[in-house]
Each structure stands twice: as structure tokens, then as C-alpha cells.
Amino acid sequence: MKTSKILYTSILSTGLFLSGCSASFLDVEPMTDVLENNFYKTIDDAEMALIGCYDGYQRTSSNGNLSFTVASEILSDNCFGGTGHTDGRGYQVLDRFDKAQSPSDNNLFDGTWTDYYAGIFRCNTLLTKMEETDFGDQQNTQLRIEGETRFLRAIMYFDLVRLFGRVPLLTSPTSENVPQVEAKETYQLIVEDLKFAADNIPADAYPKSNAANNDGRVTAHAAKALLARVYLFYTGYYGVDDLAVTKAEVLAGLEEVISSNEFALVEEFKNLWPASSYIPVSNDNTLDRSQYAGKGNIEVVFAKKFNNTQNYNGNIDGNRWLVMLGLRNTNFSPYGQGWGACTVNPRLVNAFSDNDARKVASIIDIEGEGIAGFDINDQREYTGYANKKYTPTSLPDGSSNTGGDNDFQISQDQDYFVIRYADVLLMAAELGSSQAQNYFNLVRQRAYGSNFVALPVNQTNILQERRLEFAFEGIRYWDLLRQGVESAAATIAQTQNVLSGSAPDQVVINAQQIISTKGLMQIPNNQITLSNGVLTQNDGWN
């Protein structure tokens, strides 16, 4: 971590040379004549630097390194590592919490680490430089920009601290060799940042009614919802409630999101997801997208935006991790090809009732759907199931449906829904809202329709509902971990029969491996080396 060229990338070299995202506020022309001595002077400069911060957050997914979202699914009991039968076993290291699966893979998160700290550097630079900007009498604009920036810093630190526990905590742009801090310090900053964002981003700054322009922008609603997620994880995983926010404050924030009437549940669950709602039209080689709720739909509280214009010449704005989750080398419209990671655990499939609309909307049944051309010989840890929510799509003739350069690896543009309204409802129910039963029922009524049967709202039922509602959305592992490491380990541990290269194989996950790591990930060896030993490795990964 010693040198700035590894961890920290100047906003002037990466934050402003950016391209856009989903025909929204991130679509800007590259700025090639901006220097630090003539920047950060005007409100327009600050707005541009803020876009650079959004771009930094986007690049944590667009750079092609190990994605937080993909890792979260592999770590959970939703999925196995998968990928190709002859590929390296890096994903199996994660799936089994066992470096012996691939001893040479001791830098799995190196690119992830540097991407996140580059994004944090941009936020810290803007926050430090704002005092040099002439905001005149537009204090509300200054507070809004600071609020958005602090939210972005908070969400990036939240990902890092969940993965690694103790991480370097940087609040200014620096290349100093900074040691790790206790997790509580990082969480304190996260809470401070989110409370500031919730209090200072105007409620009418980015109305949902103008989602075409505002989709992906940080709102006070997003800050309140993320604060609840942070609170639930911290108090659950660490078993203490000692941050500068109370349970009552967190719940009040969620109730404000609900009472704002900005959000609602999309009527049909499947319509949230392209691959679940697209219908192939063979006679003209198109996809009927009429059922798709769209990127800026009423249920999305906060989304990470992507575009299909990524290329190999420095334009970085696509969803690079989506291809990892696609069917291995198989186009079967509306599904597009990918690399076969995260094969779905049959335990999850069996957890769904056949009356639950989320089952078919979330899971590809390879044999049941008659998917032709799938080469089982090329797939590791084949279970017969794949994820449907986040997967590439293809046209009826098998060609890519991405647009742009139609490169299935870099042109994927499906947005990632970081927070949905369903999560707001279930978190409010879990935190003890007086409307808990009603909120719980709303989520389940959509899932079961006319087959809905009420269940009492309690912790066990809420967590089970979260498992089914948010499968493949990068949430399940953290929901398990906040119930306690030993509890999570007992749930995830298993022996499951699979096929690898069409031959019988087993996935064996040992609870003790999870317990010994405390559910945390391996600090990249490169970063420990660069720090000259200032960074120390997490337990269980030495």
C-alpha cells in the first residue's frame, strides 16, 4: 500500500477523463485540458468532479476485476464458484473459504482493492478541495454535492469493511503508508457520511418522476436506506450497538422513505429483470421488451449505472461482471453467453415454493427450459441451474443484445439495483415498525398472488423472505453473516453432489474454514508487500 501508483489515482488523471452511463447525468465529454491549478474554482467544476466520483464508484464494477457483487454470491449459500471445467480455482477459494483450493491465488481481490481506493481517493479529493470552490450564495448546492460525495465514499468503504474488516481509513487524498484501523472507526465514518447525505441532499433534488435524468443519482432516500443496511450489519456481526445512530433513528429514516410515496413495488416481480421479462420474437429476430419495468423503475431506490459503450481504448463504463454469470458459452435467447460462474445451489431452488413467482423469475432451469447447446463438458460444478436476474441476454439468432460494439464481455449494460423498495419494507419490518406485518405482507403478496397465505412477521420469517426476494443480488451472504459467524458457517457448510466436466464431483464446504476466517476475505498479498508489512493478513488466510 506504499505507493500512490498502486492504490491512489488522482482525480485529475482518472476522475475527469470519463465517459457516460446509460444516457444519464454521467454522459459527459472527456476533459483533456483540466489541470489542478485551474480547477475546483466554480460550481461547474465541483459538479464535474462529483461526476468523476460517480465514475470512480462505477469503475469498481467496470474495470473487470473481481466484483463485490459476484464475490458476495459465491460466498453465500446461493451459489457455488462454477466457471469452466479447466479454469483456475480462484472462485473455489472463495466458495470454500480455503486458500488450499488454489494456493497461488493470493491476490484475488488486488484489483478490487485498488479500484475501491481509487474511487475513495476521488471523493476525498473533492471533499478537500470544496473550500477552494466559489459557491457564492448557493450553500444548498454545496451541501448537496458534499452529501452525494460522502454517500459514495460511504458505500465504497462499506463494501471494503465487510470484505476485509480492518482496512486503511483515508479521509484525505494521500499516498502515505497508512495502517489498518479497527472496523468500528470505518463504520463511524460511514455513519457520519450517510447521516450528512440524508440531512443535506434536498428531498426534491432528484425526483423519481424524472428518472430518465436522475436514475443513479444519490438521494436522501438512498442514504437513509443504506444507513439501515449498515446498522443492521454492524450491530449483528459485531454484536454491539455503539455507533452514532440509534435504532429509532434508522427506523425513522426508513419510514420517511416509505411515506415519501416516491417508491412502490413493481407489480410483477419478473418485470424487474431483463432476462426474466424479455420474450424472443423469432420471425424478426427481436426481443419483446414491453414487460420490462426499465432501469429507472419505481422500485429502485439506488442503482449503479452502466452503459454499453465500453471499449478496449480506455472507455470504461460497462457492467463487466455480468458476463461472469452467463450460461457457459451458450446463447439461448433471451439468455446470452457468459463464463458459467455462480452455478445455483439446489438448496436454494428447493427453498422456493412452486407458487412463488420469484422462483421462475430468479432461476434458469437449464433442463426444464430445454436449453439447447449447453455443453456440460465445459462447465464446472454443474447443478442444472443458473441465475436469471443478472445474466447477459441475446437475440433469437444467438447474437448479442448489448448494443455498442456488441462485445459480450465489455458491452453489458444491465444496471445493478443496489437498493430496492422491497428491501426498505423488509428492513423496516425487521427493525420493529408498527406497520411491520403490513410491510412484510406487501412483499409476499406480490410473490404469491392469489396463493398468498399470511405468515407472522418475525425475525426467522423475515430472513427467509429476504433469502428468496434478494437471491443473486449480493445481499444473502451479509444477511447470514450478521446472524453471527458460527450461524452463517452452519448454514453455508455442506456437501453437494455436482458435475464438473460431466463427471461426478462434490462441493465440500467446511464450517470451520468459515469460522477461522471470521467470514472475512484475504487481504491481497501484493498490498501487504507494497506496505512493507504495515498491513497484516486476516485470520485464516496466513
XYZ file of C-alpha atoms in Angstrom:
542
model
C 0.000 0.000 0.000
C 3.078 2.194 -0.023
C 2.939 3.781 -3.436
C 0.266 6.018 -4.895
C 0.554 4.386 -8.311
C -0.979 1.219 -6.865
C -3.702 2.485 -4.571
C -4.434 6.054 -5.287
C -5.295 7.576 -8.626
C -5.539 11.340 -8.991
C -8.959 12.708 -9.815
C -7.284 14.807 -12.480
C -5.998 11.748 -14.267
C -8.994 9.459 -13.814
C -11.889 11.375 -12.328
C -12.343 13.775 -15.216
C -11.348 11.659 -18.191
C -14.560 9.725 -18.110
C -17.400 8.725 -20.295
C -21.037 8.236 -19.667
C -23.530 5.861 -18.327
C -26.978 4.872 -19.551
C -27.779 8.139 -21.334
C -27.998 9.905 -17.991
C -26.153 12.502 -15.959
C -22.893 10.580 -16.424
C -22.813 11.229 -20.165
C -20.149 13.913 -20.454
C -17.401 14.696 -22.915
C -13.860 13.835 -21.822
C -11.977 16.804 -20.423
C -8.377 16.827 -21.589
C -7.355 20.372 -20.687
C -8.151 20.351 -16.976
C -5.287 20.922 -14.544
C -5.428 21.120 -10.785
C -4.330 24.753 -10.742
C -7.315 25.860 -12.840
C -9.897 23.502 -11.417
C -12.120 23.372 -8.299
C -12.897 27.061 -8.745
C -16.531 27.118 -9.835
C -19.740 25.245 -9.157
C -19.453 23.672 -12.609
C -16.007 22.367 -11.625
C -17.428 20.841 -8.475
C -20.305 19.240 -10.396
C -17.845 17.747 -12.874
C -15.632 16.425 -10.089
C -18.734 14.879 -8.497
C -19.426 13.028 -11.740
C -15.847 11.824 -11.500
C -16.696 10.364 -8.093
C -19.713 8.543 -9.517
C -17.457 7.275 -12.281
C -14.981 6.042 -9.665
C -17.741 4.064 -7.972
C -18.871 2.721 -11.337
C -15.330 1.556 -12.126
C -15.347 -0.757 -9.131
C -17.539 -2.888 -11.422
C -16.363 -1.757 -14.866
C -12.623 -2.367 -14.570
C -13.033 -6.119 -14.922
C -11.655 -7.082 -11.529
C -13.345 -9.379 -9.018
C -16.705 -7.771 -8.354
C -18.037 -7.277 -4.854
C -21.451 -8.457 -6.091
C -20.152 -11.668 -7.674
C -17.962 -12.417 -4.660
C -20.948 -11.895 -2.354
C -22.940 -14.528 -4.227
C -20.089 -17.056 -4.296
C -19.574 -16.631 -0.547
C -23.254 -17.232 0.172
C -25.239 -20.451 0.140
C -26.966 -19.319 -3.073
C -24.205 -20.370 -5.441
C -21.057 -22.366 -5.982
C -17.941 -20.999 -7.661
C -18.523 -22.672 -11.015
C -16.768 -21.287 -14.167
C -15.121 -23.525 -16.764
C -14.065 -27.075 -16.028
C -10.400 -26.308 -16.799
C -10.317 -22.760 -15.414
C -8.295 -21.751 -12.378
C -9.844 -22.397 -8.996
C -9.878 -18.855 -7.652
C -13.647 -18.856 -7.252
C -13.391 -22.138 -5.339
C -11.042 -20.401 -2.880
C -13.913 -18.025 -2.133
C -16.682 -20.606 -2.174
C -14.896 -22.834 0.341
C -13.007 -20.147 2.272
C -9.938 -22.243 1.597
C -6.713 -20.990 0.021
C -5.628 -24.613 -0.467
C -8.049 -24.742 -3.410
C -5.560 -22.579 -5.321
C -2.524 -21.562 -3.226
C -1.140 -19.259 -5.927
C -4.334 -17.189 -5.961
C -3.357 -14.877 -3.116
C -4.276 -11.668 -4.956
C -7.878 -12.375 -5.877
C -9.004 -9.004 -4.552
C -5.976 -6.950 -5.596
C -7.774 -5.194 -8.445
C -10.876 -4.794 -6.283
C -8.811 -3.184 -3.527
C -7.141 -0.695 -5.883
C -10.393 0.132 -7.710
C -12.143 0.971 -4.445
C -9.314 3.069 -3.076
C -9.052 4.922 -6.389
C -12.753 5.777 -6.089
C -12.333 6.831 -2.456
C -9.376 8.994 -3.476
C -11.596 10.905 -5.890
C -14.184 11.524 -3.178
C -11.552 12.640 -0.682
C -10.016 14.978 -3.250
C -13.329 16.681 -3.990
C -14.221 16.983 -0.301
C -10.834 18.533 0.452
C -10.971 20.931 -2.488
C -14.518 22.202 -1.943
C -13.277 25.008 0.291
C -11.484 26.413 -2.758
C -14.707 26.494 -4.796
C -16.749 29.680 -5.062
C -20.308 28.608 -4.290
C -21.440 32.171 -3.693
C -24.838 32.167 -2.047
C -25.648 28.643 -3.277
C -24.996 26.882 0.001
C -27.647 24.275 -0.745
C -25.728 23.274 -3.865
C -22.539 22.960 -1.846
C -24.264 20.779 0.745
C -25.881 18.616 -1.944
C -22.567 17.979 -3.711
C -20.874 17.182 -0.419
C -23.736 14.874 0.534
C -23.558 12.902 -2.716
C -19.787 12.632 -2.461
C -19.903 11.432 1.127
C -22.534 8.812 0.262
C -20.275 7.450 -2.496
C -17.324 7.329 -0.120
C -19.501 5.588 2.466
C -20.785 2.874 0.155
C -17.269 2.097 -1.074
C -15.956 1.851 2.481
C -18.949 -0.299 3.431
C -18.032 -2.822 0.743
C -14.381 -2.822 1.816
C -15.017 -3.156 5.554
C -17.449 -6.004 5.027
C -14.965 -7.876 2.870
C -11.833 -7.279 4.921
C -12.781 -5.987 8.366
C -9.758 -3.879 9.264
C -8.782 -1.612 6.349
C -6.818 1.635 5.960
C -9.151 4.579 6.627
C -8.317 7.567 4.418
C -10.244 10.816 4.702
C -7.911 12.951 2.593
C -6.081 12.315 -0.693
C -2.791 10.793 0.394
C -0.211 8.251 -0.697
C 1.116 7.681 2.807
C 1.599 4.151 4.053
C -1.454 4.084 6.299
C -2.088 1.111 8.632
C -5.417 -0.615 9.086
C -7.834 0.658 11.709
C -10.352 -1.225 13.766
C -13.589 -1.755 11.876
C -15.544 0.458 14.262
C -13.611 3.535 13.080
C -14.554 2.834 9.480
C -18.184 2.289 10.422
C -18.208 5.553 12.351
C -17.115 7.411 9.215
C -19.690 5.559 7.126
C -22.472 6.524 9.515
C -21.326 10.156 9.664
C -21.214 10.335 5.863
C -24.644 8.782 5.409
C -26.263 10.973 8.056
C -24.791 14.023 6.364
C -26.114 12.874 2.982
C -29.562 12.153 4.422
C -29.734 15.565 6.081
C -28.298 17.706 3.276
C -29.371 16.327 -0.098
C -32.677 18.124 -0.745
C -35.706 15.886 -0.943
C -36.619 17.364 -4.321
C -33.095 17.263 -5.799
C -33.663 14.157 -7.927
C -37.362 13.276 -8.065
C -38.286 9.789 -9.215
C -40.717 11.367 -11.656
C -37.685 12.474 -13.679
C -35.916 9.128 -13.545
C -34.718 9.438 -17.144
C -32.293 12.112 -15.956
C -31.954 11.261 -12.276
C -31.587 7.483 -12.263
C -28.392 6.569 -10.444
C -28.140 9.807 -8.505
C -27.731 9.655 -4.739
C -30.795 10.876 -2.871
C -31.579 11.425 0.786
C -33.809 8.347 0.489
C -30.885 6.227 -0.685
C -28.762 7.484 2.221
C -31.443 6.569 4.781
C -31.902 3.114 3.267
C -28.159 2.408 3.133
C -27.787 3.606 6.719
C -30.297 0.943 7.761
C -28.338 -1.735 5.932
C -25.125 -0.570 7.616
C -26.769 -0.512 11.043
C -28.241 -3.989 10.707
C -24.965 -5.497 9.549
C -22.732 -3.794 12.105
C -24.936 -4.470 15.128
C -25.484 -8.053 14.012
C -21.949 -9.023 13.021
C -20.156 -7.256 15.866
C -22.899 -7.761 18.445
C -22.763 -4.184 19.718
C -24.867 -1.075 19.171
C -22.358 1.719 19.724
C -22.378 3.822 16.560
C -23.535 7.432 16.408
C -27.031 6.466 15.303
C -29.851 4.767 17.151
C -32.200 2.034 16.051
C -35.061 4.512 16.381
C -33.298 6.995 14.073
C -32.606 4.316 11.496
C -36.220 3.127 11.524
C -37.479 6.705 11.317
C -35.380 7.179 8.190
C -36.930 4.125 6.568
C -40.421 5.299 7.486
C -39.624 8.615 5.795
C -38.610 6.778 2.620
C -41.875 4.850 2.697
C -44.057 7.877 3.449
C -42.426 9.908 0.672
C -44.535 7.977 -1.861
C -41.569 8.159 -4.265
C -41.370 4.375 -4.466
C -43.562 1.321 -4.829
C -43.246 -2.355 -5.669
C -43.276 -3.176 -9.383
C -46.481 -5.112 -9.912
C -44.880 -8.274 -11.311
C -41.570 -9.386 -9.858
C -40.225 -10.803 -13.120
C -40.539 -7.420 -14.794
C -37.660 -6.090 -12.717
C -35.178 -8.195 -14.663
C -34.396 -8.179 -18.416
C -33.779 -11.913 -18.808
C -36.956 -12.690 -16.853
C -39.211 -10.368 -18.821
C -37.810 -10.317 -22.371
C -39.678 -12.514 -24.867
C -37.840 -13.675 -28.031
C -39.621 -12.866 -31.298
C -38.083 -15.225 -33.832
C -39.749 -14.011 -37.021
C -37.936 -10.668 -36.923
C -35.043 -11.569 -34.611
C -36.032 -9.159 -31.854
C -36.875 -9.221 -28.190
C -40.224 -8.037 -26.920
C -39.196 -5.782 -24.043
C -42.635 -4.404 -23.300
C -42.932 -6.124 -19.926
C -39.576 -4.905 -18.597
C -40.058 -2.288 -15.875
C -36.918 -0.453 -17.015
C -33.830 0.897 -15.342
C -35.467 3.851 -13.638
C -38.448 1.898 -12.381
C -40.485 2.866 -9.338
C -38.924 0.215 -7.093
C -35.278 1.213 -7.440
C -34.050 3.349 -4.556
C -30.428 3.396 -5.740
C -28.739 1.826 -8.762
C -25.208 1.514 -10.060
C -25.406 2.658 -13.673
C -23.775 1.033 -16.710
C -23.586 1.677 -20.429
C -22.840 -0.458 -23.495
C -20.137 1.828 -24.903
C -17.147 0.345 -23.065
C -14.209 -0.427 -25.342
C -10.587 -1.502 -25.135
C -9.306 2.029 -25.615
C -9.982 3.479 -22.197
C -13.743 4.000 -22.190
C -14.772 2.188 -19.001
C -18.474 2.226 -18.215
C -19.918 -1.273 -18.691
C -21.109 -3.996 -16.349
C -18.018 -6.173 -16.628
C -19.119 -8.707 -14.013
C -22.403 -9.635 -15.702
C -20.633 -11.880 -18.230
C -19.232 -13.990 -15.396
C -22.765 -15.077 -14.501
C -23.954 -16.008 -18.004
C -24.538 -19.565 -19.224
C -21.180 -21.072 -20.127
C -20.521 -20.415 -23.839
C -24.248 -20.690 -24.566
C -26.666 -18.327 -26.311
C -30.283 -19.377 -25.855
C -32.498 -16.353 -26.281
C -33.261 -14.408 -24.223
C -30.195 -15.665 -22.318
C -26.752 -14.731 -23.566
C -23.415 -16.426 -23.152
C -21.016 -15.974 -20.289
C -18.443 -17.810 -18.218
C -20.618 -20.006 -16.029
C -19.745 -18.676 -12.587
C -22.123 -18.957 -9.637
C -23.920 -22.176 -10.505
C -27.052 -22.207 -8.388
C -27.213 -24.345 -5.266
C -30.141 -26.806 -5.455
C -30.883 -25.953 -1.823
C -31.961 -22.503 -2.918
C -34.091 -23.899 -5.732
C -35.846 -26.191 -3.262
C -36.401 -23.340 -0.793
C -38.838 -21.704 -3.213
C -42.445 -22.804 -3.307
C -43.737 -23.554 -6.797
C -46.392 -20.908 -6.062
C -43.712 -18.265 -5.584
C -43.382 -16.151 -8.740
C -39.824 -15.284 -7.740
C -38.643 -18.830 -8.428
C -39.013 -18.785 -12.200
C -38.116 -15.086 -12.328
C -34.833 -15.667 -10.495
C -33.566 -19.063 -11.659
C -32.781 -20.540 -15.067
C -33.717 -24.221 -15.112
C -31.366 -25.436 -17.833
C -33.001 -28.803 -18.391
C -36.551 -27.747 -17.543
C -36.422 -24.890 -20.056
C -34.935 -27.170 -22.717
C -31.848 -25.041 -23.253
C -30.196 -26.498 -26.311
C -26.487 -26.314 -26.948
C -25.380 -26.146 -23.339
C -22.072 -28.012 -23.144
C -21.971 -29.693 -19.768
C -18.451 -30.909 -20.535
C -17.163 -27.331 -20.298
C -18.906 -26.465 -17.016
C -17.518 -26.836 -13.510
C -19.910 -27.601 -10.664
C -22.942 -28.001 -12.882
C -26.180 -28.206 -10.917
C -28.695 -27.703 -13.712
C -29.490 -24.170 -12.570
C -28.196 -20.663 -13.248
C -29.162 -17.176 -12.096
C -31.676 -15.288 -14.230
C -31.687 -11.850 -12.597
C -28.207 -10.787 -13.624
C -27.271 -12.554 -16.809
C -26.480 -11.430 -20.379
C -29.242 -11.531 -22.974
C -29.189 -12.481 -26.647
C -31.395 -12.173 -29.710
C -33.245 -15.186 -31.167
C -30.455 -15.828 -33.688
C -27.971 -16.074 -30.817
C -26.266 -12.748 -31.444
C -25.501 -10.344 -28.638
C -28.199 -8.000 -27.369
C -25.788 -5.492 -25.881
C -25.565 -2.693 -28.431
C -22.387 -0.662 -28.589
C -19.635 -2.849 -30.012
C -21.795 -5.929 -29.312
C -18.872 -7.418 -27.430
C -20.498 -9.722 -24.911
C -17.581 -9.286 -22.498
C -17.472 -5.486 -22.273
C -20.755 -4.176 -23.708
C -23.121 -5.400 -20.988
C -25.178 -2.506 -19.618
C -27.667 -4.009 -17.161
C -27.777 -1.753 -14.114
C -27.234 -3.196 -10.666
C -30.069 -2.384 -8.269
C -28.138 -1.656 -5.075
C -31.253 -0.959 -3.008
C -34.843 -1.821 -3.894
C -38.010 -0.637 -2.153
C -38.706 -4.238 -1.119
C -35.555 -4.042 0.995
C -36.752 -0.829 2.613
C -40.018 -2.536 3.579
C -38.347 -5.641 4.974
C -35.699 -3.689 6.890
C -38.408 -1.510 8.438
C -40.315 -4.648 9.425
C -37.164 -6.170 10.937
C -36.440 -3.018 12.924
C -39.853 -3.166 14.549
C -42.074 -0.753 12.645
C -45.647 -0.526 13.875
C -46.530 -1.447 10.273
C -44.191 -4.451 10.214
C -46.864 -7.017 9.364
C -48.228 -4.850 6.566
C -44.779 -4.237 5.061
C -43.967 -7.936 5.265
C -47.261 -8.846 3.634
C -46.750 -6.422 0.740
C -43.559 -8.169 -0.335
C -45.042 -11.645 -0.005
C -48.350 -10.768 -1.677
C -46.515 -9.814 -4.852
C -44.617 -13.095 -4.762
C -47.607 -15.380 -4.206
C -50.515 -13.500 -5.787
C -53.754 -15.382 -5.337
C -51.877 -18.121 -3.466
C -50.782 -15.738 -0.720
C -51.116 -17.064 2.808
C -50.105 -14.743 5.627
C -47.201 -15.617 7.903
C -46.476 -13.904 11.199
C -43.784 -11.252 10.965
C -40.766 -12.341 12.978
C -37.004 -12.477 12.548
C -36.939 -16.017 11.173
C -39.642 -15.390 8.594
C -38.169 -12.054 7.530
C -34.739 -13.582 6.934
C -36.257 -16.429 4.931
C -38.217 -13.917 2.864
C -35.045 -11.903 2.263
C -33.327 -15.073 1.027
C -35.998 -15.570 -1.628
C -36.598 -11.924 -2.502
C -32.942 -10.930 -2.943
C -31.384 -14.088 -4.365
C -28.406 -13.195 -6.626
C -28.485 -9.529 -5.618
C -25.361 -9.667 -3.429
C -27.278 -9.496 -0.144
C -27.693 -13.052 1.174
C -24.143 -13.602 2.462
C -24.184 -10.434 4.523
C -27.616 -11.296 5.887
C -26.194 -14.631 7.054
C -23.016 -13.141 8.475
C -24.899 -10.606 10.574
C -26.595 -13.503 12.348
C -23.177 -14.474 13.700
C -20.196 -16.194 12.111
C -20.957 -19.613 13.571
C -24.584 -19.396 12.481
C -23.550 -18.366 8.974
C -20.972 -21.144 8.825
C -23.525 -23.757 9.845
C -25.900 -22.590 7.112
C -23.321 -22.359 4.336
C -21.404 -25.567 5.170
C -22.478 -28.562 3.111
C -21.505 -31.374 0.806
C -23.272 -31.167 -2.514
C -23.023 -33.522 -5.478
C -22.363 -31.740 -8.767
C -20.906 -32.463 -12.193
C -17.627 -30.986 -13.374
C -16.738 -31.650 -16.984
C -19.737 -34.058 -16.961
C -18.018 -36.220 -14.318
C -19.266 -36.655 -10.742
C -17.796 -34.095 -8.360
C -18.532 -32.696 -4.938
C -18.579 -29.250 -3.423
C -17.433 -29.627 0.175
C -17.678 -26.505 2.333
C -16.375 -26.877 5.879
C -17.902 -24.717 8.599
C -14.585 -24.436 10.405
C -13.000 -22.760 7.370
C -15.594 -20.005 7.588
C -15.238 -19.681 11.346
C -11.453 -19.471 11.176
C -11.642 -16.535 8.758
C -14.484 -14.865 10.686
C -16.203 -14.681 7.307
C -13.665 -12.105 6.080
C -11.575 -12.223 2.940
C -7.863 -12.438 2.233
C -6.032 -9.099 2.083
C -4.239 -9.063 -1.306
C -0.662 -10.226 -0.850
C 0.517 -7.520 -3.256
C -0.828 -4.840 -0.942
C 0.858 -6.359 2.112
C 4.152 -6.462 0.202
C 3.814 -2.877 -1.025
C 3.108 -1.736 2.527
C 6.392 -3.254 3.756
C 4.395 -5.238 6.272
C 2.333 -2.345 7.630
C -0.763 -4.220 6.505
C -1.431 -7.521 8.267
C -3.303 -10.530 6.919
C -6.718 -11.576 8.207
C -7.037 -14.671 10.374
C -7.406 -17.919 8.473
C -5.605 -16.671 5.360
C -1.993 -16.801 6.554
